Amino acid sequence: MRTLPIWSDPVGEGAKRTRTVTVSSLGILKEMTVTTRRDRRERERTRQQRRRSGGGSPAPRRRIGQGWIVLGVVIAFVALVLVARSLGVFDAPAPPIDVNAQQFDTTGQTVGTKIEALSPEHIPSGQTGNYNSVPPTSGQHWAAPAAPAPWGIKDVNLKDEVTTHNLEHGGIVIAYNNLSAAELDQLKTVVRDLMSAGFPKVILEPYPKLTDAKVALTAWTWLYKLPTVDQTQIVRFFRAHYDPVEAPERGTP
């Protein structure tokens, strides 16, 4: 094995200090130096690549997260549009009812059931009346100011003694029970159309005592029960029994 004098401790005065290094040791040192430089160059290239890509590995993760957020927003928007379409939000409004259309003609027809007339007797406010149908079609009722009720759509059930006075004035009372939200919306639309088409004397009210139908139409001495919201039959009942000759105070607002 070859050796090269490098440094050594001095021997005697003026002697030089030398160190002995083998050739194989130089090779190892050379290899270590080359490897260290190569590692430094690799690390430097890696740092430069990270700087060019925006700071290293966290950026791709952020981009992936942002992509999921955008996708979620798109899915939520599409779902909202589909729900709105199913609810008819984008549908054109239905045209008003033409109450004079041939399909509503009742000439020579009986619409509903005739109920025996009871005396239109006024009873003290708070007293319970006696009736021969559910809902009532005639009979005892409270006097003003307790009755009649203002015409229109009600969200609460009114007393029979109140609405019977409305019937006496020639109006029509529509009672309903167990309707879905969609059915109730449909019924309210029909009522609004009728009130705008020349039939303003209408009361629409929930009626928990109605158990054999979903809708009951009443005029003075007339009753018509329906299993569902049937626009055609409702309009036909109005054509036949609005402000009827049977009502004791027909023509009264």
Short mmCIF file of C-alpha atoms in Angstrom, two decimals, residues 123 127 130 142 144 160 194 227:
data_model
loop_
_atom_site.label_atom_id
_atom_site.label_comp_id
_atom_site.label_asym_id
_atom_site.label_seq_id
_atom_site.Cartn_x
_atom_site.Cartn_y
_atom_site.Cartn_z
CA ILE A 123 -129.58 32.60 18.87
CA GLN A 127 -125.01 29.36 22.33
CA ASN A 130 -128.71 22.47 16.12
CA TRP A 142 -125.49 34.06 15.78
CA ALA A 144 -124.24 40.61 14.25
CA ASP A 160 -120.88 26.69 12.73
CA LEU A 194 -113.61 32.34 -8.21
CA PRO A 227 -113.02 12.97 -2.25
#
